[in-house]
CSV table of C-alpha atoms and ligand atoms in Angstrom, one decimal:
chain,number,residue,atom,x,y,z
A,1,MET,CA,-0.2,-0.3,0.2
A,2,TRP,CA,3.0,2.4,0.8
A,3,GLY,CA,5.1,1.9,-2.3
A,4,LEU,CA,7.3,-1.0,-3.2
A,5,CYS,CA,10.2,-0.1,-1.3
A,6,VAL,CA,11.7,-2.0,2.3
A,7,ALA,CA,15.0,-1.8,1.9
A,8,SER,CA,16.1,1.6,4.3
A,9,SER,CA,18.1,2.8,1.9
A,10,CYS,CA,15.0,3.4,-0.4
A,11,LEU,CA,13.1,6.3,-0.3
A,12,ARG,CA,9.9,5.8,0.5
A,13,GLU,CA,6.9,8.2,-0.8
A,14,PRO,CA,3.8,7.2,1.1
A,15,GLU,CA,0.9,7.2,-1.5
A,16,ARG,CA,-0.9,10.9,-2.3
A,17,GLU,CA,-4.3,9.7,-2.1
A,18,ILE,CA,-3.4,7.8,1.1
A,19,VAL,CA,-2.2,11.5,2.3
A,20,ASP,CA,-4.7,13.4,1.0
A,21,VAL,CA,-7.5,11.2,3.0
A,22,LEU,CA,-5.8,11.1,5.8
A,23,PHE,CA,-4.3,14.8,6.6
A,24,SER,CA,-6.3,16.9,4.6
A,25,LEU,CA,-10.1,16.8,5.8
A,26,ASP,CA,-10.2,19.8,7.4
A,27,ALA,CA,-13.3,21.5,6.5
A,28,ARG,CA,-12.7,24.1,9.2
A,29,ALA,CA,-9.6,25.4,8.3
A,30,ALA,CA,-10.8,27.3,5.5
A,31,ALA,CA,-13.0,29.1,7.0
A,32,PRO,CA,-11.3,30.9,9.3
A,33,SER,CA,-13.5,34.2,11.4
A,34,ALA,CA,-10.3,36.2,11.4
A,35,GLY,CA,-11.3,38.3,8.7
A,36,SER,CA,-14.3,39.8,10.2
A,37,GLY,CA,-12.5,42.7,12.2
A,38,LEU,CA,-13.0,41.2,15.6
A,39,GLN,CA,-9.7,39.9,16.0
A,40,PRO,CA,-7.9,43.1,17.6
A,41,LEU,CA,-11.0,43.1,20.3
A,42,GLY,CA,-10.6,39.1,20.7
A,43,ALA,CA,-6.6,39.8,21.4
A,44,ARG,CA,-7.3,42.1,24.3
A,45,LEU,CA,-10.0,40.7,25.8
A,46,PHE,CA,-7.9,37.3,25.5
A,47,GLU,CA,-4.8,39.3,27.3
A,48,ARG,CA,-7.6,41.2,29.9
A,49,ALA,CA,-9.2,38.5,31.0
A,50,GLY,CA,-5.9,36.3,31.7
A,51,CYS,CA,-5.7,33.8,29.4
A,52,ALA,CA,-2.2,34.6,28.7
A,53,GLN,CA,-1.3,33.3,32.2
A,54,CYS,CA,-1.9,29.9,31.0
A,55,HIS,CA,-1.9,29.8,27.5
A,56,ALA,CA,1.2,32.0,26.3
A,57,GLY,CA,5.1,31.2,27.4
A,58,ASP,CA,5.5,31.5,23.5
A,59,ALA,CA,3.5,31.3,20.4
A,60,LEU,CA,2.0,28.2,20.8
A,61,GLY,CA,-0.2,29.1,24.0
A,62,THR,CA,0.7,26.7,26.4
A,63,ASP,CA,3.0,27.0,29.9
A,64,GLY,CA,3.3,23.3,30.0
A,65,GLU,CA,1.7,23.7,33.3
A,66,VAL,CA,-0.9,21.9,34.7
A,67,HIS,CA,-4.4,23.7,36.1
A,68,GLY,CA,-6.3,20.3,37.0
A,69,ARG,CA,-5.7,19.5,33.4
A,70,ALA,CA,-2.7,19.9,31.3
A,71,THR,CA,-3.0,23.6,29.3
A,72,PRO,CA,-3.3,22.6,25.5
A,73,PRO,CA,-1.7,24.4,22.7
A,74,LEU,CA,-3.3,26.9,21.2
A,75,ALA,CA,-1.9,27.3,18.3
A,76,ASP,CA,-4.0,25.6,15.2
A,77,VAL,CA,-6.3,25.3,18.1
A,78,ALA,CA,-9.5,26.7,15.7
A,79,ARG,CA,-8.7,23.4,12.9
A,80,GLN,CA,-10.0,21.0,15.5
A,81,LEU,CA,-13.6,19.7,15.9
A,82,VAL,CA,-13.7,18.6,19.5
A,83,PHE,CA,-12.5,20.9,22.6
A,84,GLY,CA,-10.7,19.8,25.9
A,85,TRP,CA,-9.6,16.7,27.0
A,86,ASP,CA,-12.6,15.5,27.5
A,87,GLY,CA,-13.5,16.2,23.8
A,88,ASP,CA,-16.6,16.9,25.0
A,89,VAL,CA,-17.5,20.1,23.2
A,90,GLY,CA,-17.7,20.5,19.6
A,91,GLU,CA,-17.5,24.4,19.3
A,92,LEU,CA,-15.0,26.5,20.3
A,93,GLU,CA,-17.2,29.3,21.1
A,94,ALA,CA,-18.9,27.0,23.5
A,95,PHE,CA,-15.3,26.3,25.1
A,96,VAL,CA,-13.9,30.0,25.1
A,97,ARG,CA,-17.3,31.0,27.3
A,98,ARG,CA,-16.8,28.2,29.6
A,99,GLU,CA,-13.2,29.6,29.7
A,100,LEU,CA,-14.3,32.9,30.4
A,101,VAL,CA,-16.9,32.0,33.0
A,102,GLN,CA,-15.0,29.0,35.0
A,103,ARG,CA,-11.4,30.1,34.4
A,104,ALA,CA,-11.1,34.0,34.2
A,105,GLY,CA,-14.5,34.6,36.3
A,106,LEU,CA,-16.7,36.8,34.5
A,107,GLY,CA,-19.6,35.4,35.4
A,108,ASP,CA,-22.0,37.4,32.9
A,109,ASP,CA,-22.3,40.5,30.4
A,110,ALA,CA,-22.0,42.8,32.5
A,111,ALA,CA,-18.7,41.5,33.8
A,112,VAL,CA,-17.1,41.4,30.6
A,113,ARG,CA,-18.3,45.1,29.5
A,114,ALA,CA,-16.2,46.4,32.8
A,115,LEU,CA,-13.2,44.6,30.9
A,116,ASP,CA,-14.1,46.2,27.8
A,117,ASP,CA,-16.9,48.3,26.6
A,118,ALA,CA,-16.3,47.1,23.2
A,119,ALA,CA,-17.7,43.9,23.9
A,120,ASN,CA,-21.4,43.6,25.0
A,121,SER,CA,-21.8,39.9,26.4
A,122,LEU,CA,-20.2,37.2,27.1
A,123,ASP,CA,-20.9,35.9,23.9
A,124,ASP,CA,-19.3,38.8,22.1
A,125,ALA,CA,-16.4,38.1,23.7
A,126,ALA,CA,-16.7,34.5,23.0
A,127,VAL,CA,-16.8,35.4,19.2
A,128,ALA,CA,-14.3,37.8,19.0
A,129,ILE,CA,-11.6,35.5,21.0
A,130,VAL,CA,-12.3,33.3,18.7
A,131,ALA,CA,-11.3,35.2,16.2
A,132,HIS,CA,-8.2,35.8,17.3
A,133,LEU,CA,-7.5,32.3,18.4
A,134,SER,CA,-8.0,31.7,14.3
A,135,THR,CA,-4.9,33.9,13.5
A,136,MET,CA,-3.3,31.6,15.9
A,137,ARG,CA,-2.3,29.4,12.9
A,138,SER,CA,1.2,28.1,12.1
A,139,ARG,CA,2.4,27.0,8.3
A,140,GLY,CA,5.8,25.1,7.9
A,141,ARG,CA,7.1,22.4,5.6
A,142,TRP,CA,4.1,19.9,6.9
A,143,ASP,CA,1.5,22.4,5.4
A,144,ARG,CA,3.7,22.1,2.2
A,145,TYR,CA,3.9,18.1,2.2
A,146,VAL,CA,0.0,17.8,2.8
A,147,GLU,CA,-0.5,20.8,-0.4
A,148,GLY,CA,1.0,18.0,-2.7
A,149,ASP,CA,4.7,18.9,-2.1
A,150,ALA,CA,6.5,16.0,-1.4
A,151,ALA,CA,10.0,17.1,-1.2
A,152,ALA,CA,8.8,19.8,2.1
A,153,LEU,CA,9.5,16.1,4.2
A,154,THR,CA,13.1,14.8,4.4
A,155,ALA,CA,13.1,11.3,3.5
A,156,GLY,CA,13.5,10.3,7.3
A,157,GLU,CA,10.7,12.1,8.3
A,158,ARG,CA,8.7,10.5,5.5
A,159,ASP,CA,9.8,7.2,6.7
A,160,GLY,CA,8.4,8.9,10.0
A,161,LEU,CA,4.8,9.5,8.4
A,162,VAL,CA,5.0,6.0,7.1
A,163,ALA,CA,5.6,4.5,10.4
A,164,PHE,CA,3.0,6.3,12.0
A,165,VAL,CA,0.3,5.5,9.6
A,166,GLU,CA,1.2,2.2,9.3
A,167,ALA,CA,0.7,1.6,13.0
A,168,GLY,CA,-2.3,2.7,13.3
A,169,CYS,CA,-1.6,6.4,14.9
A,170,ALA,CA,-3.5,8.2,12.3
A,171,THR,CA,-7.2,6.2,13.1
A,172,CYS,CA,-7.1,8.9,16.2
A,173,HIS,CA,-4.4,11.1,14.9
A,174,ALA,CA,-5.8,12.7,11.8
A,175,GLY,CA,-6.1,15.5,10.0
A,176,ARG,CA,-3.5,18.4,9.2
A,177,ASN,CA,-3.4,18.7,12.9
A,178,LEU,CA,-2.9,14.9,13.5
A,179,GLY,CA,-5.7,15.1,16.2
A,180,GLY,CA,-8.1,17.0,17.7
A,181,ARG,CA,-11.0,15.4,16.3
A,182,SER,CA,-12.0,12.9,18.4
A,183,VAL,CA,-12.4,11.1,21.9
A,184,HIS,CA,-10.9,7.3,22.7
A,185,VAL,CA,-10.7,5.3,25.4
A,186,LEU,CA,-7.1,5.7,26.9
A,187,GLY,CA,-6.3,1.9,27.5
A,188,LEU,CA,-8.5,1.1,24.4
A,189,ALA,CA,-5.6,-2.2,23.5
A,190,GLU,CA,-4.4,-3.0,27.0
A,191,PRO,CA,-5.3,-0.8,30.0
A,192,LEU,CA,-2.3,1.1,31.5
A,193,PRO,CA,-1.3,0.5,34.8
A,194,GLY,CA,-2.8,1.5,37.6
A,195,ARG,CA,-5.7,3.5,35.5
A,196,GLU,CA,-9.7,2.5,34.5
A,197,PRO,CA,-9.8,2.9,30.6
A,198,ARG,CA,-11.2,6.2,30.2
A,199,ALA,CA,-12.3,8.4,27.7
A,200,PHE,CA,-9.8,11.2,26.2
A,201,ARG,CA,-10.3,13.5,23.4
A,202,ALA,CA,-6.8,12.3,20.9
A,203,PRO,CA,-4.9,15.5,20.9
A,204,MET,CA,-3.2,17.1,18.0
A,205,LEU,CA,0.1,16.1,18.2
A,206,ARG,CA,1.4,18.7,15.1
A,207,HIS,CA,3.4,20.7,18.4
A,208,ALA,CA,3.7,17.4,20.5
A,209,ALA,CA,7.8,18.1,19.5
A,210,ARG,CA,7.6,21.0,21.6
A,211,THR,CA,5.4,20.7,24.0
A,212,GLY,CA,5.9,18.0,26.9
A,213,PRO,CA,5.3,16.4,29.5
A,214,TYR,CA,2.7,14.2,27.6
A,215,LEU,CA,-1.2,12.9,28.5
A,216,HIS,CA,-3.6,15.1,30.1
A,217,ASP,CA,-2.1,14.7,33.3
A,218,HIS,CA,1.8,15.1,32.3
A,219,SER,CA,2.4,11.9,32.9
A,220,ILE,CA,4.9,10.9,30.6
A,221,ALA,CA,7.9,12.9,30.1
A,222,ARG,CA,9.3,12.2,27.1
A,223,LEU,CA,7.8,12.0,23.5
A,224,ASP,CA,9.4,8.8,22.7
A,225,ASP,CA,7.8,7.0,25.6
A,226,ALA,CA,4.5,8.6,24.7
A,227,VAL,CA,4.6,6.9,21.1
A,228,ARG,CA,5.6,3.4,23.0
A,229,LEU,CA,2.6,3.8,25.3
A,230,MET,CA,0.3,4.9,22.8
A,231,ALA,CA,1.5,1.5,20.3
A,232,ARG,CA,1.2,-1.0,23.5
A,233,HIS,CA,-1.9,0.9,25.2
A,234,GLU,CA,-3.8,2.3,22.8
A,235,LEU,CA,-3.6,-0.5,19.5
A,236,GLY,CA,-1.8,-3.3,21.1
A,237,ARG,CA,1.9,-3.4,19.7
A,238,THR,CA,5.2,-3.3,20.2
A,239,LEU,CA,7.0,-0.5,17.8
A,240,ALA,CA,10.5,-1.2,16.7
A,241,ASP,CA,13.2,1.4,18.1
A,242,ASP,CA,13.9,2.6,14.8
A,243,ASP,CA,9.9,2.8,14.2
A,244,VAL,CA,9.5,5.5,17.0
A,245,ARG,CA,12.8,6.9,16.3
A,246,ALA,CA,11.2,7.7,12.9
A,247,ILE,CA,8.3,9.2,14.3
A,248,VAL,CA,9.7,11.7,16.8
A,249,THR,CA,11.2,12.7,13.9
A,250,PHE,CA,8.1,13.2,11.3
A,251,LEU,CA,6.4,14.9,15.2
A,252,HIS,CA,9.2,16.9,15.0
A,253,ALA,CA,9.0,18.3,11.4
A,254,THR,CA,5.5,18.8,12.1
A,255,THR,CA,6.0,21.9,14.2
A,256,GLU,CA,8.3,23.7,12.0
A,257,THR,CA,7.3,26.9,10.8
A,258,ASP,CA,8.6,28.7,7.9
B,301,HEC,C1,-5.3,28.4,34.8
B,301,HEC,C2,-5.2,28.5,33.5
B,301,HEC,C3,-5.7,28.9,32.4
B,301,HEC,C4,-6.3,29.8,32.0
B,301,HEC,C5,-6.0,31.2,32.8
B,301,HEC,C6,-7.0,29.9,30.9
B,301,HEC,N1,-6.9,28.0,30.4
B,301,HEC,FE1,-7.9,27.7,29.0
B,301,HEC,N2,-6.8,26.4,29.1
B,301,HEC,C7,-6.0,25.8,30.5
B,301,HEC,C8,-6.6,24.2,30.8
B,301,HEC,C9,-5.8,23.3,31.4
B,301,HEC,C10,-7.4,23.2,30.0
B,301,HEC,C11,-7.7,22.3,29.3
B,301,HEC,C12,-9.0,22.0,29.8
B,301,HEC,C13,-9.6,20.9,29.6
B,301,HEC,O1,-9.8,20.6,28.6
B,301,HEC,O2,-10.0,20.1,30.7
B,301,HEC,C14,-7.4,24.8,28.8
B,301,HEC,C15,-8.0,24.6,27.4
B,301,HEC,C16,-8.6,25.7,26.5
B,301,HEC,C17,-9.1,25.6,25.0
B,301,HEC,C18,-9.3,24.3,24.6
B,301,HEC,C19,-7.9,23.8,23.7
B,301,HEC,C20,-8.2,22.4,23.2
B,301,HEC,O3,-6.9,22.1,22.9
B,301,HEC,O4,-9.0,21.5,22.8
B,301,HEC,C21,-9.6,26.8,25.1
B,301,HEC,C22,-9.8,27.1,23.8
B,301,HEC,C23,-8.8,27.4,25.6
B,301,HEC,N3,-8.3,27.0,27.2
B,301,HEC,C24,-9.4,29.2,26.1
B,301,HEC,C25,-8.9,29.9,27.5
B,301,HEC,C26,-9.1,31.3,27.1
B,301,HEC,C27,-9.6,32.1,25.9
B,301,HEC,C28,-9.0,31.5,28.5
B,301,HEC,C29,-9.2,33.2,29.2
B,301,HEC,C30,-10.7,33.5,29.2
B,301,HEC,C31,-8.3,30.5,28.7
B,301,HEC,N4,-8.6,29.5,28.1
B,301,HEC,C32,-7.8,30.7,30.1
B,301,HEC,C33,-5.8,26.7,31.2
B,301,HEC,C34,-6.1,27.8,31.3
B,302,HEC,C1,-7.9,4.9,19.7
B,302,HEC,C2,-6.9,6.1,19.8
B,302,HEC,C3,-5.5,6.2,19.3
B,302,HEC,C4,-4.5,5.8,18.9
B,302,HEC,C5,-4.8,4.4,17.6
B,302,HEC,C6,-3.5,6.4,19.3
B,302,HEC,N1,-3.7,7.5,20.1
B,302,HEC,FE1,-2.3,8.6,20.3
B,302,HEC,N2,-3.4,9.4,22.2
B,302,HEC,C7,-5.2,8.9,21.9
B,302,HEC,C8,-5.6,9.6,23.0
B,302,HEC,C9,-7.1,9.6,23.7
B,302,HEC,C10,-4.9,10.0,23.5
B,302,HEC,C11,-5.3,11.6,25.0
B,302,HEC,C12,-4.4,10.7,25.6
B,302,HEC,C13,-4.5,11.1,27.6
B,302,HEC,O1,-4.1,12.7,27.7
B,302,HEC,O2,-4.0,10.6,28.3
B,302,HEC,C14,-3.4,10.3,22.7
B,302,HEC,C15,-1.8,10.9,23.1
B,302,HEC,C16,-1.1,11.0,22.4
B,302,HEC,C17,0.2,11.7,23.1
B,302,HEC,C18,0.2,12.5,23.7
B,302,HEC,C19,0.0,13.9,22.9
B,302,HEC,C20,0.3,15.7,24.4
B,302,HEC,O3,0.5,16.4,24.0
B,302,HEC,O4,0.4,14.8,25.6
B,302,HEC,C21,1.1,11.2,21.7
B,302,HEC,C22,2.2,11.6,21.8
B,302,HEC,C23,0.3,10.5,20.6
B,302,HEC,N3,-0.6,9.9,22.0
B,302,HEC,C24,1.2,9.4,19.8
B,302,HEC,C25,0.8,8.3,19.3
B,302,HEC,C26,1.1,7.8,18.3
B,302,HEC,C27,2.5,7.8,17.5
B,302,HEC,C28,0.7,6.8,17.7
B,302,HEC,C29,0.8,5.2,17.1
B,302,HEC,C30,1.6,4.4,17.6
B,302,HEC,C31,-0.8,7.4,18.9
B,302,HEC,N4,-0.7,8.2,19.5
B,302,HEC,C32,-2.4,6.2,18.3
B,302,HEC,C33,-5.9,8.3,21.2
B,302,HEC,C34,-4.8,7.3,20.3
């Protein structure tokens, strides 16, 4: 399925149709609300409401800390289909509204107006912040690769992509962001030691190389260990060290920006 080469010296180019099916199905990516003119208000509210205290640190929008749960990166968040680690919210505006109320303590419309008189209500504030978040998009070699430029990834990175797909990772980590689309049981193939199997959103992996520690509780320090854990506990398989290394190399490439 993935071409005829098996020798390691052989340059593997995943079949284009498979890349298209697995990684370019991001309908919402084409429709950012950033052009609405609300972005400046959204950026202001994001600062004033204190969002940047946790969703900051660098351009990815995470402090790398656990506040009950790990702070997810907000770069490319607008492309996701489900939000939060539970993945129980399907609209970004609804999740932002929840953050405004629960984390920023803005309980009603009056509290929002007190923060910035250009915003009339909680709903307005959520729409403006989503316009702001929609501008937090990264673009790099991985995007060019998905759009058809095979040479945008190195041979080693393409090997990693092949290993990623062949192992079955893309069943749950698909789309341009490699995840953020669906909810699955953690421990599906084999329960994690000392934990009841429980459902979580399969997060985007696009920035995983820069956003450790891993999992919703940061219980795994290293990316290669997270890859091994996933193979074993989600897919019931043990990956060869070469495949783990290749997948990690591939994941590093996806977070690079131009
Ligand atoms: C105290 C730290 C903290 C603050 C302040 C904070 N957040 Fe969060 N944010 C988190 C954590 C932790 C999560 C993951 C929560 C979960 O899934 O249970 C999260 C999740 C999110 C998500 C979902 C990301 C995803 O991958 O689905 C969005 C969007 C978001 N926050 C936006 C905001 C906005 C907007 C504000 C300001 C109103 C804000 N946050 C304030 C810590 C914070
Ligand atoms: C059956 C669905 C499923 C499959 C298959 C799967 N994953 Fe995951 N993955 C998840 C879920 C769910 C989480 C979130 C678990 C948590 O945070 O506790 C996750 C989390 C991760 C994380 C941590 C990301 C972060 O930011 O914390 C990495 C890395 C990862 N997966 C890589 C992989 C790789 C590589 C493969 C293939 C070997 C794979 N996954 C296969 C569902 C899956």
